Every structure is written in structure tokens, then in C-alpha cells.
mmCIF file with all atom_site columns, C-alpha atoms and ligand atoms in Angstrom:
data_model
loop_
_atom_site.group_PDB
_atom_site.id
_atom_site.type_symbol
_atom_site.label_atom_id
_atom_site.label_alt_id
_atom_site.label_comp_id
_atom_site.label_asym_id
_atom_site.label_entity_id
_atom_site.label_seq_id
_atom_site.pdbx_PDB_ins_code
_atom_site.Cartn_x
_atom_site.Cartn_y
_atom_site.Cartn_z
_atom_site.occupancy
_atom_site.B_iso_or_equiv
_atom_site.pdbx_formal_charge
_atom_site.auth_seq_id
_atom_site.auth_comp_id
_atom_site.auth_asym_id
_atom_site.auth_atom_id
_atom_site.pdbx_PDB_model_num
ATOM   1   C  CA  . MET A 1 1   ? 62.195 10.774 3.872   1.00 0.00 ? 1   MET A CA  1
ATOM   2   C  CA  . LEU A 1 2   ? 62.098 13.730 1.497   1.00 0.00 ? 2   LEU A CA  1
ATOM   3   C  CA  . ILE A 1 3   ? 58.716 15.342 0.816   1.00 0.00 ? 3   ILE A CA  1
ATOM   4   C  CA  . LEU A 1 4   ? 58.367 17.236 -2.466  1.00 0.00 ? 4   LEU A CA  1
ATOM   5   C  CA  . LEU A 1 5   ? 55.334 19.462 -2.940  1.00 0.00 ? 5   LEU A CA  1
ATOM   6   C  CA  . ASP A 1 6   ? 53.741 21.042 -5.949  1.00 0.00 ? 6   ASP A CA  1
ATOM   7   C  CA  . ARG A 1 7   ? 52.574 24.543 -4.986  1.00 0.00 ? 7   ARG A CA  1
ATOM   8   C  CA  . ASP A 1 8   ? 49.435 25.632 -6.865  1.00 0.00 ? 8   ASP A CA  1
ATOM   9   C  CA  . GLY A 1 9   ? 46.506 23.348 -6.031  1.00 0.00 ? 9   GLY A CA  1
ATOM   10  C  CA  . VAL A 1 10  ? 48.363 21.702 -3.135  1.00 0.00 ? 10  VAL A CA  1
ATOM   11  C  CA  . LEU A 1 11  ? 49.343 24.603 -0.852  1.00 0.00 ? 11  LEU A CA  1
ATOM   12  C  CA  . ASN A 1 12  ? 47.176 27.330 -2.360  1.00 0.00 ? 12  ASN A CA  1
ATOM   13  C  CA  . GLN A 1 13  ? 44.112 27.638 -4.563  1.00 0.00 ? 13  GLN A CA  1
ATOM   14  C  CA  . ASP A 1 14  ? 44.964 27.161 -8.207  1.00 0.00 ? 14  ASP A CA  1
ATOM   15  C  CA  . ARG A 1 15  ? 44.038 29.974 -10.583 1.00 0.00 ? 15  ARG A CA  1
ATOM   16  C  CA  . ALA A 1 16  ? 43.961 29.849 -14.374 1.00 0.00 ? 16  ALA A CA  1
ATOM   17  C  CA  . ASP A 1 17  ? 45.642 33.262 -14.739 1.00 0.00 ? 17  ASP A CA  1
ATOM   18  C  CA  . TYR A 1 18  ? 48.527 32.468 -12.342 1.00 0.00 ? 18  TYR A CA  1
ATOM   19  C  CA  . VAL A 1 19  ? 49.200 33.707 -8.810  1.00 0.00 ? 19  VAL A CA  1
ATOM   20  C  CA  . LYS A 1 20  ? 50.593 37.155 -9.617  1.00 0.00 ? 20  LYS A CA  1
ATOM   21  C  CA  . SER A 1 21  ? 50.801 38.815 -6.186  1.00 0.00 ? 21  SER A CA  1
ATOM   22  C  CA  . PRO A 1 22  ? 50.811 37.906 -2.484  1.00 0.00 ? 22  PRO A CA  1
ATOM   23  C  CA  . ALA A 1 23  ? 47.078 38.796 -2.350  1.00 0.00 ? 23  ALA A CA  1
ATOM   24  C  CA  . GLU A 1 24  ? 46.349 36.150 -4.982  1.00 0.00 ? 24  GLU A CA  1
ATOM   25  C  CA  . TRP A 1 25  ? 48.099 33.466 -2.932  1.00 0.00 ? 25  TRP A CA  1
ATOM   26  C  CA  . VAL A 1 26  ? 45.063 31.956 -1.158  1.00 0.00 ? 26  VAL A CA  1
ATOM   27  C  CA  . PRO A 1 27  ? 45.955 29.060 1.153   1.00 0.00 ? 27  PRO A CA  1
ATOM   28  C  CA  . ILE A 1 28  ? 44.193 25.703 1.139   1.00 0.00 ? 28  ILE A CA  1
ATOM   29  C  CA  . PRO A 1 29  ? 42.954 25.055 4.727   1.00 0.00 ? 29  PRO A CA  1
ATOM   30  C  CA  . GLY A 1 30  ? 45.141 22.891 6.963   1.00 0.00 ? 30  GLY A CA  1
ATOM   31  C  CA  . ILE A 1 31  ? 48.488 23.285 5.201   1.00 0.00 ? 31  ILE A CA  1
ATOM   32  C  CA  . GLY A 1 32  ? 50.268 24.959 8.141   1.00 0.00 ? 32  GLY A CA  1
ATOM   33  C  CA  . PRO A 1 33  ? 49.690 22.184 10.702  1.00 0.00 ? 33  PRO A CA  1
ATOM   34  C  CA  . ALA A 1 34  ? 50.375 19.538 8.020   1.00 0.00 ? 34  ALA A CA  1
ATOM   35  C  CA  . ILE A 1 35  ? 53.775 21.011 7.115   1.00 0.00 ? 35  ILE A CA  1
ATOM   36  C  CA  . ALA A 1 36  ? 54.608 21.566 10.795  1.00 0.00 ? 36  ALA A CA  1
ATOM   37  C  CA  . ALA A 1 37  ? 53.986 17.841 11.366  1.00 0.00 ? 37  ALA A CA  1
ATOM   38  C  CA  . LEU A 1 38  ? 56.409 16.967 8.547   1.00 0.00 ? 38  LEU A CA  1
ATOM   39  C  CA  . ASN A 1 39  ? 58.984 19.336 10.058  1.00 0.00 ? 39  ASN A CA  1
ATOM   40  C  CA  . ALA A 1 40  ? 58.521 17.722 13.488  1.00 0.00 ? 40  ALA A CA  1
ATOM   41  C  CA  . ARG A 1 41  ? 59.108 14.280 11.980  1.00 0.00 ? 41  ARG A CA  1
ATOM   42  C  CA  . GLY A 1 42  ? 62.432 15.555 10.638  1.00 0.00 ? 42  GLY A CA  1
ATOM   43  C  CA  . TRP A 1 43  ? 61.501 15.159 6.971   1.00 0.00 ? 43  TRP A CA  1
ATOM   44  C  CA  . LYS A 1 44  ? 62.732 17.840 4.570   1.00 0.00 ? 44  LYS A CA  1
ATOM   45  C  CA  . VAL A 1 45  ? 59.964 19.694 2.724   1.00 0.00 ? 45  VAL A CA  1
ATOM   46  C  CA  . VAL A 1 46  ? 60.822 21.102 -0.697  1.00 0.00 ? 46  VAL A CA  1
ATOM   47  C  CA  . ILE A 1 47  ? 58.500 22.796 -3.187  1.00 0.00 ? 47  ILE A CA  1
ATOM   48  C  CA  . CYS A 1 48  ? 58.948 21.954 -6.891  1.00 0.00 ? 48  CYS A CA  1
ATOM   49  C  CA  . THR A 1 49  ? 56.752 24.317 -8.902  1.00 0.00 ? 49  THR A CA  1
ATOM   50  C  CA  . ASN A 1 50  ? 56.353 25.268 -12.557 1.00 0.00 ? 50  ASN A CA  1
ATOM   51  C  CA  . GLN A 1 51  ? 56.099 29.050 -12.812 1.00 0.00 ? 51  GLN A CA  1
ATOM   52  C  CA  . ALA A 1 52  ? 55.663 29.728 -16.517 1.00 0.00 ? 52  ALA A CA  1
ATOM   53  C  CA  . CYS A 1 53  ? 54.338 33.168 -15.574 1.00 0.00 ? 53  CYS A CA  1
ATOM   54  C  CA  . ILE A 1 54  ? 58.001 34.188 -15.170 1.00 0.00 ? 54  ILE A CA  1
ATOM   55  C  CA  . GLY A 1 55  ? 59.059 32.883 -18.576 1.00 0.00 ? 55  GLY A CA  1
ATOM   56  C  CA  . LYS A 1 56  ? 56.016 34.577 -20.089 1.00 0.00 ? 56  LYS A CA  1
ATOM   57  C  CA  . GLY A 1 57  ? 57.017 37.878 -18.467 1.00 0.00 ? 57  GLY A CA  1
ATOM   58  C  CA  . ILE A 1 58  ? 53.818 38.152 -16.401 1.00 0.00 ? 58  ILE A CA  1
ATOM   59  C  CA  . ILE A 1 59  ? 55.697 38.432 -13.093 1.00 0.00 ? 59  ILE A CA  1
ATOM   60  C  CA  . ASP A 1 60  ? 59.399 38.664 -12.254 1.00 0.00 ? 60  ASP A CA  1
ATOM   61  C  CA  . GLU A 1 61  ? 61.452 36.715 -9.731  1.00 0.00 ? 61  GLU A CA  1
ATOM   62  C  CA  . ALA A 1 62  ? 61.247 39.534 -7.177  1.00 0.00 ? 62  ALA A CA  1
ATOM   63  C  CA  . MET A 1 63  ? 57.445 39.177 -7.188  1.00 0.00 ? 63  MET A CA  1
ATOM   64  C  CA  . LEU A 1 64  ? 57.735 35.390 -6.893  1.00 0.00 ? 64  LEU A CA  1
ATOM   65  C  CA  . ASP A 1 65  ? 59.903 35.953 -3.798  1.00 0.00 ? 65  ASP A CA  1
ATOM   66  C  CA  . ARG A 1 66  ? 57.231 38.262 -2.336  1.00 0.00 ? 66  ARG A CA  1
ATOM   67  C  CA  . ILE A 1 67  ? 54.545 35.647 -2.966  1.00 0.00 ? 67  ILE A CA  1
ATOM   68  C  CA  . HIS A 1 68  ? 56.718 33.036 -1.258  1.00 0.00 ? 68  HIS A CA  1
ATOM   69  C  CA  . ASP A 1 69  ? 57.390 35.369 1.662   1.00 0.00 ? 69  ASP A CA  1
ATOM   70  C  CA  . ALA A 1 70  ? 53.591 35.580 2.140   1.00 0.00 ? 70  ALA A CA  1
ATOM   71  C  CA  . MET A 1 71  ? 53.341 31.792 1.961   1.00 0.00 ? 71  MET A CA  1
ATOM   72  C  CA  . ARG A 1 72  ? 56.131 31.325 4.508   1.00 0.00 ? 72  ARG A CA  1
ATOM   73  C  CA  . ALA A 1 73  ? 54.526 33.891 6.823   1.00 0.00 ? 73  ALA A CA  1
ATOM   74  C  CA  . HIS A 1 74  ? 51.157 32.127 6.583   1.00 0.00 ? 74  HIS A CA  1
ATOM   75  C  CA  . ILE A 1 75  ? 52.518 28.725 7.609   1.00 0.00 ? 75  ILE A CA  1
ATOM   76  C  CA  . ALA A 1 76  ? 54.900 30.162 10.211  1.00 0.00 ? 76  ALA A CA  1
ATOM   77  C  CA  . VAL A 1 77  ? 51.821 30.928 12.329  1.00 0.00 ? 77  VAL A CA  1
ATOM   78  C  CA  . ASP A 1 78  ? 51.526 27.138 12.776  1.00 0.00 ? 78  ASP A CA  1
ATOM   79  C  CA  . GLY A 1 79  ? 55.261 26.777 13.379  1.00 0.00 ? 79  GLY A CA  1
ATOM   80  C  CA  . ALA A 1 80  ? 55.781 25.343 9.879   1.00 0.00 ? 80  ALA A CA  1
ATOM   81  C  CA  . ARG A 1 81  ? 58.620 25.964 7.475   1.00 0.00 ? 81  ARG A CA  1
ATOM   82  C  CA  . ILE A 1 82  ? 59.501 25.078 3.888   1.00 0.00 ? 82  ILE A CA  1
ATOM   83  C  CA  . ASP A 1 83  ? 63.117 23.944 3.607   1.00 0.00 ? 83  ASP A CA  1
ATOM   84  C  CA  . ASP A 1 84  ? 63.580 24.878 -0.037  1.00 0.00 ? 84  ASP A CA  1
ATOM   85  C  CA  . ILE A 1 85  ? 61.712 26.171 -3.079  1.00 0.00 ? 85  ILE A CA  1
ATOM   86  C  CA  . LEU A 1 86  ? 62.682 25.052 -6.585  1.00 0.00 ? 86  LEU A CA  1
ATOM   87  C  CA  . PHE A 1 87  ? 60.870 26.607 -9.521  1.00 0.00 ? 87  PHE A CA  1
ATOM   88  C  CA  . ALA A 1 88  ? 60.954 26.185 -13.284 1.00 0.00 ? 88  ALA A CA  1
ATOM   89  C  CA  . PRO A 1 89  ? 60.392 29.559 -14.980 1.00 0.00 ? 89  PRO A CA  1
ATOM   90  C  CA  . ASP A 1 90  ? 60.229 28.087 -18.476 1.00 0.00 ? 90  ASP A CA  1
ATOM   91  C  CA  . PRO A 1 91  ? 57.154 28.788 -20.607 1.00 0.00 ? 91  PRO A CA  1
ATOM   92  C  CA  . PRO A 1 92  ? 55.284 25.784 -22.050 1.00 0.00 ? 92  PRO A CA  1
ATOM   93  C  CA  . TRP A 1 93  ? 56.722 26.368 -25.553 1.00 0.00 ? 93  TRP A CA  1
ATOM   94  C  CA  . ALA A 1 94  ? 60.257 25.961 -24.157 1.00 0.00 ? 94  ALA A CA  1
ATOM   95  C  CA  . GLN A 1 95  ? 59.931 22.635 -22.338 1.00 0.00 ? 95  GLN A CA  1
ATOM   96  C  CA  . THR A 1 96  ? 63.082 21.838 -20.364 1.00 0.00 ? 96  THR A CA  1
ATOM   97  C  CA  . GLU A 1 97  ? 64.261 18.946 -18.224 1.00 0.00 ? 97  GLU A CA  1
ATOM   98  C  CA  . ARG A 1 98  ? 63.344 21.042 -15.147 1.00 0.00 ? 98  ARG A CA  1
ATOM   99  C  CA  . ARG A 1 99  ? 59.856 22.064 -16.185 1.00 0.00 ? 99  ARG A CA  1
ATOM   100 C  CA  . LYS A 1 100 ? 57.385 19.353 -15.129 1.00 0.00 ? 100 LYS A CA  1
ATOM   101 C  CA  . PRO A 1 101 ? 56.631 16.773 -16.609 1.00 0.00 ? 101 PRO A CA  1
ATOM   102 C  CA  . GLY A 1 102 ? 60.442 16.795 -16.807 1.00 0.00 ? 102 GLY A CA  1
ATOM   103 C  CA  . PRO A 1 103 ? 62.028 15.175 -13.716 1.00 0.00 ? 103 PRO A CA  1
ATOM   104 C  CA  . GLY A 1 104 ? 64.769 17.826 -13.327 1.00 0.00 ? 104 GLY A CA  1
ATOM   105 C  CA  . MET A 1 105 ? 63.551 19.586 -10.188 1.00 0.00 ? 105 MET A CA  1
ATOM   106 C  CA  . MET A 1 106 ? 62.886 16.309 -8.365  1.00 0.00 ? 106 MET A CA  1
ATOM   107 C  CA  . ARG A 1 107 ? 66.339 15.007 -9.245  1.00 0.00 ? 107 ARG A CA  1
ATOM   108 C  CA  . GLU A 1 108 ? 67.870 18.310 -8.128  1.00 0.00 ? 108 GLU A CA  1
ATOM   109 C  CA  . ALA A 1 109 ? 66.067 18.101 -4.769  1.00 0.00 ? 109 ALA A CA  1
ATOM   110 C  CA  . MET A 1 110 ? 67.066 14.453 -4.204  1.00 0.00 ? 110 MET A CA  1
ATOM   111 C  CA  . ALA A 1 111 ? 70.703 15.227 -5.031  1.00 0.00 ? 111 ALA A CA  1
ATOM   112 C  CA  . LYS A 1 112 ? 70.770 18.283 -2.761  1.00 0.00 ? 112 LYS A CA  1
ATOM   113 C  CA  . TYR A 1 113 ? 69.162 16.491 0.179   1.00 0.00 ? 113 TYR A CA  1
ATOM   114 C  CA  . ARG A 1 114 ? 70.895 13.160 -0.538  1.00 0.00 ? 114 ARG A CA  1
ATOM   115 C  CA  . GLU A 1 115 ? 67.727 11.105 -0.592  1.00 0.00 ? 115 GLU A CA  1
ATOM   116 C  CA  . ARG A 1 116 ? 66.908 8.032  -2.660  1.00 0.00 ? 116 ARG A CA  1
ATOM   117 C  CA  . PRO A 1 117 ? 63.900 8.109  -5.029  1.00 0.00 ? 117 PRO A CA  1
ATOM   118 C  CA  . ASP A 1 118 ? 62.181 5.284  -3.143  1.00 0.00 ? 118 ASP A CA  1
ATOM   119 C  CA  . ASN A 1 119 ? 62.423 7.355  0.029   1.00 0.00 ? 119 ASN A CA  1
ATOM   120 C  CA  . THR A 1 120 ? 61.039 10.474 -1.670  1.00 0.00 ? 120 THR A CA  1
ATOM   121 C  CA  . VAL A 1 121 ? 57.341 11.322 -2.033  1.00 0.00 ? 121 VAL A CA  1
ATOM   122 C  CA  . PHE A 1 122 ? 55.976 13.883 -4.462  1.00 0.00 ? 122 PHE A CA  1
ATOM   123 C  CA  . ILE A 1 123 ? 52.553 15.374 -3.739  1.00 0.00 ? 123 ILE A CA  1
ATOM   124 C  CA  . GLY A 1 124 ? 50.772 17.114 -6.616  1.00 0.00 ? 124 GLY A CA  1
ATOM   125 C  CA  . ASP A 1 125 ? 47.426 17.733 -8.295  1.00 0.00 ? 125 ASP A CA  1
ATOM   126 C  CA  . THR A 1 126 ? 48.066 17.192 -12.028 1.00 0.00 ? 126 THR A CA  1
ATOM   127 C  CA  . ASP A 1 127 ? 49.134 14.507 -14.465 1.00 0.00 ? 127 ASP A CA  1
ATOM   128 C  CA  . THR A 1 128 ? 52.292 16.490 -15.258 1.00 0.00 ? 128 THR A CA  1
ATOM   129 C  CA  . ASP A 1 129 ? 53.211 16.295 -11.541 1.00 0.00 ? 129 ASP A CA  1
ATOM   130 C  CA  . MET A 1 130 ? 52.683 12.532 -11.492 1.00 0.00 ? 130 MET A CA  1
ATOM   131 C  CA  . LEU A 1 131 ? 54.620 12.029 -14.739 1.00 0.00 ? 131 LEU A CA  1
ATOM   132 C  CA  . ALA A 1 132 ? 57.549 14.127 -13.501 1.00 0.00 ? 132 ALA A CA  1
ATOM   133 C  CA  . ALA A 1 133 ? 57.703 12.179 -10.239 1.00 0.00 ? 133 ALA A CA  1
ATOM   134 C  CA  . SER A 1 134 ? 57.375 8.870  -12.082 1.00 0.00 ? 134 SER A CA  1
ATOM   135 C  CA  . ARG A 1 135 ? 60.269 9.791  -14.397 1.00 0.00 ? 135 ARG A CA  1
ATOM   136 C  CA  . ALA A 1 136 ? 62.351 10.721 -11.338 1.00 0.00 ? 136 ALA A CA  1
ATOM   137 C  CA  . GLY A 1 137 ? 61.446 7.376  -9.717  1.00 0.00 ? 137 GLY A CA  1
ATOM   138 C  CA  . CYS A 1 138 ? 59.725 8.998  -6.696  1.00 0.00 ? 138 CYS A CA  1
ATOM   139 C  CA  . ARG A 1 139 ? 56.642 7.813  -4.861  1.00 0.00 ? 139 ARG A CA  1
ATOM   140 C  CA  . ARG A 1 140 ? 53.526 9.713  -5.914  1.00 0.00 ? 140 ARG A CA  1
ATOM   141 C  CA  . ILE A 1 141 ? 50.468 11.152 -4.185  1.00 0.00 ? 141 ILE A CA  1
ATOM   142 C  CA  . LEU A 1 142 ? 47.707 12.927 -6.072  1.00 0.00 ? 142 LEU A CA  1
ATOM   143 C  CA  . VAL A 1 143 ? 45.498 15.225 -4.005  1.00 0.00 ? 143 VAL A CA  1
ATOM   144 C  CA  . ARG A 1 144 ? 41.920 16.033 -5.030  1.00 0.00 ? 144 ARG A CA  1
ATOM   145 C  CA  . SER A 1 145 ? 42.419 19.733 -4.210  1.00 0.00 ? 145 SER A CA  1
ATOM   146 C  CA  . GLY A 1 146 ? 43.280 22.196 -6.974  1.00 0.00 ? 146 GLY A CA  1
ATOM   147 C  CA  . LYS A 1 147 ? 43.082 20.453 -10.345 1.00 0.00 ? 147 LYS A CA  1
ATOM   148 C  CA  . GLY A 1 148 ? 43.203 17.019 -8.642  1.00 0.00 ? 148 GLY A CA  1
ATOM   149 C  CA  . ALA A 1 149 ? 39.535 16.077 -9.032  1.00 0.00 ? 149 ALA A CA  1
ATOM   150 C  CA  . ALA A 1 150 ? 39.591 17.049 -12.721 1.00 0.00 ? 150 ALA A CA  1
ATOM   151 C  CA  . THR A 1 151 ? 42.865 15.159 -13.186 1.00 0.00 ? 151 THR A CA  1
ATOM   152 C  CA  . LEU A 1 152 ? 41.257 12.005 -11.779 1.00 0.00 ? 152 LEU A CA  1
ATOM   153 C  CA  . ALA A 1 153 ? 38.098 12.460 -13.856 1.00 0.00 ? 153 ALA A CA  1
ATOM   154 C  CA  . LYS A 1 154 ? 40.194 12.777 -17.014 1.00 0.00 ? 154 LYS A CA  1
ATOM   155 C  CA  . GLY A 1 155 ? 42.226 9.671  -16.082 1.00 0.00 ? 155 GLY A CA  1
ATOM   156 C  CA  . LEU A 1 156 ? 45.961 9.472  -15.403 1.00 0.00 ? 156 LEU A CA  1
ATOM   157 C  CA  . PRO A 1 157 ? 48.413 8.272  -18.057 1.00 0.00 ? 157 PRO A CA  1
ATOM   158 C  CA  . PRO A 1 158 ? 49.585 4.669  -17.449 1.00 0.00 ? 158 PRO A CA  1
ATOM   159 C  CA  . GLU A 1 159 ? 53.182 5.911  -17.045 1.00 0.00 ? 159 GLU A CA  1
ATOM   160 C  CA  . ALA A 1 160 ? 52.103 7.779  -13.881 1.00 0.00 ? 160 ALA A CA  1
ATOM   161 C  CA  . ALA A 1 161 ? 50.856 4.653  -12.046 1.00 0.00 ? 161 ALA A CA  1
ATOM   162 C  CA  . PRO A 1 162 ? 50.780 3.683  -9.258  1.00 0.00 ? 162 PRO A CA  1
ATOM   163 C  CA  . VAL A 1 163 ? 49.491 6.816  -7.567  1.00 0.00 ? 163 VAL A CA  1
ATOM   164 C  CA  . ALA A 1 164 ? 47.994 7.093  -4.071  1.00 0.00 ? 164 ALA A CA  1
ATOM   165 C  CA  . VAL A 1 165 ? 45.015 9.482  -3.898  1.00 0.00 ? 165 VAL A CA  1
ATOM   166 C  CA  . PHE A 1 166 ? 44.038 11.591 -0.872  1.00 0.00 ? 166 PHE A CA  1
ATOM   167 C  CA  . ALA A 1 167 ? 41.685 14.525 -0.351  1.00 0.00 ? 167 ALA A CA  1
ATOM   168 C  CA  . ASP A 1 168 ? 44.302 17.173 0.303   1.00 0.00 ? 168 ASP A CA  1
ATOM   169 C  CA  . LEU A 1 169 ? 47.726 17.828 1.797   1.00 0.00 ? 169 LEU A CA  1
ATOM   170 C  CA  . ALA A 1 170 ? 46.425 17.434 5.358   1.00 0.00 ? 170 ALA A CA  1
ATOM   171 C  CA  . GLU A 1 171 ? 45.093 13.938 4.662   1.00 0.00 ? 171 GLU A CA  1
ATOM   172 C  CA  . ALA A 1 172 ? 48.195 12.938 2.680   1.00 0.00 ? 172 ALA A CA  1
ATOM   173 C  CA  . VAL A 1 173 ? 50.453 13.997 5.562   1.00 0.00 ? 173 VAL A CA  1
ATOM   174 C  CA  . GLN A 1 174 ? 48.292 12.149 8.089   1.00 0.00 ? 174 GLN A CA  1
ATOM   175 C  CA  . ARG A 1 175 ? 48.744 8.955  6.065   1.00 0.00 ? 175 ARG A CA  1
ATOM   176 C  CA  . LEU A 1 176 ? 52.466 9.495  5.533   1.00 0.00 ? 176 LEU A CA  1
ATOM   177 C  CA  . LEU A 1 177 ? 52.977 9.965  9.260   1.00 0.00 ? 177 LEU A CA  1
ATOM   178 C  CA  . ALA A 1 178 ? 50.994 6.792  10.005  1.00 0.00 ? 178 ALA A CA  1
ATOM   179 C  CA  . ASP A 1 179 ? 52.286 4.503  7.236   1.00 0.00 ? 179 ASP A CA  1
ATOM   180 C  CA  . GLY A 1 180 ? 55.611 6.072  6.170   1.00 0.00 ? 180 GLY A CA  1
ATOM   181 C  CA  . ALA A 1 181 ? 56.682 5.633  2.562   1.00 0.00 ? 181 ALA A CA  1
ATOM   182 C  CA  . GLU A 1 182 ? 54.153 2.783  2.205   1.00 0.00 ? 182 GLU A CA  1
ATOM   183 C  CA  . ALA A 1 183 ? 51.382 5.404  2.052   1.00 0.00 ? 183 ALA A CA  1
ATOM   184 C  CA  . ALA A 1 184 ? 52.447 5.846  -1.567  1.00 0.00 ? 184 ALA A CA  1
ATOM   185 C  CA  . PRO A 1 185 ? 53.328 2.494  -3.175  1.00 0.00 ? 185 PRO A CA  1
ATOM   186 C  CA  . LEU A 1 186 ? 55.979 2.406  -5.879  1.00 0.00 ? 186 LEU A CA  1
HETATM 187 MG MG1 . LIG B 2 .   ? 49.440 22.198 -9.212  1.00 0.00 ? 1   LIG B MG1 1
#
């Protein structure tokens, strides 16, 4: 199985003005052990994240690398590792196939790791995450962390259904380990 993760709101606290430095990358509790469990199961873990702050010129790619170094260091304490990080730098006014809700990053990850959509699970906190994963044909989990609760309150677009809902990454991983792909029905 291939596990695709949104970053902001799933791994770290979401912030309206973007994560602009390693200090602003604030982890959501429990992510290290959760990712370590995915690693132990032999499932690849790949982040697919929109980072419009690059396209808007707020941070550059060198800073994004520093932020991701901090993230990797945080989870390494629990023996966890991220296999790959894909990001879409495009600003919202220049929507591309890669920028979510486009399915480009998911398709890229599935091609690179040679996994079928029905054996791929995307975990995110917004409707754009769920739409992107739906368009790529992946299984979908919405977590209530980050913007997840607000996303649920607002209601998901019909195109995103079906979506499994869990509290956070830790609970989603627990269910994936117990039930496999069936934790997120297609
Ligand atoms: Mg998010």
C-alpha cells in the first residue's frame, strides 16, 4: 500500500499565514509513532503538499527544505521517516494539474512507487485534498485535525465521496493497520 499525506493540518498545525520557518512548523501530537508504524509495515509514505507560499514569493525552496529537515528530525526521534516529499509551488491564481485539487502529485507518486490507485490512501484535512485524491482514484481519509472539522461542518462536495473520517493521523494509521485498504472504502 502507498500512503499519501497532506502536510499542513495532518502532520503539523495549520496556519493561515503559511509555515514560513522551522519554528513555525508545530507538530500534531502522535505523528512520529504513527509514521514509524507505517514504515514498519513496509508501506511507502509520501507527502503531497500545496505550498503556494513559494509561488507567492513568501518563502523560497531552500527555506522549504529547512522546514522539512525540522519535520524529518522531529519524527526521527520515534524512528519514523518520510520516503518522499512532493510539493506544488503554484499560487492559487495559477492552478495547475499538480496543485490540489488537481490529481497531479498523487499520480506522480503512484507512478514513481508503482502502486495502483485502489491500493493508495490519501490522508488530508480539506475538500481540495479529497477532490484531488478522488480525481486520482485513490482511497480517501479526512482527519478532523487542522481544517478537518471545519471541512466537515461545511460539507464535502459529492465528487469527494466516499470519505472515511478519523480524529487525526494517529487514529487513521491505527485503522489502516487493523483493516488495511478497507479502512477507506472506494
Ligand atoms: Mg492541509
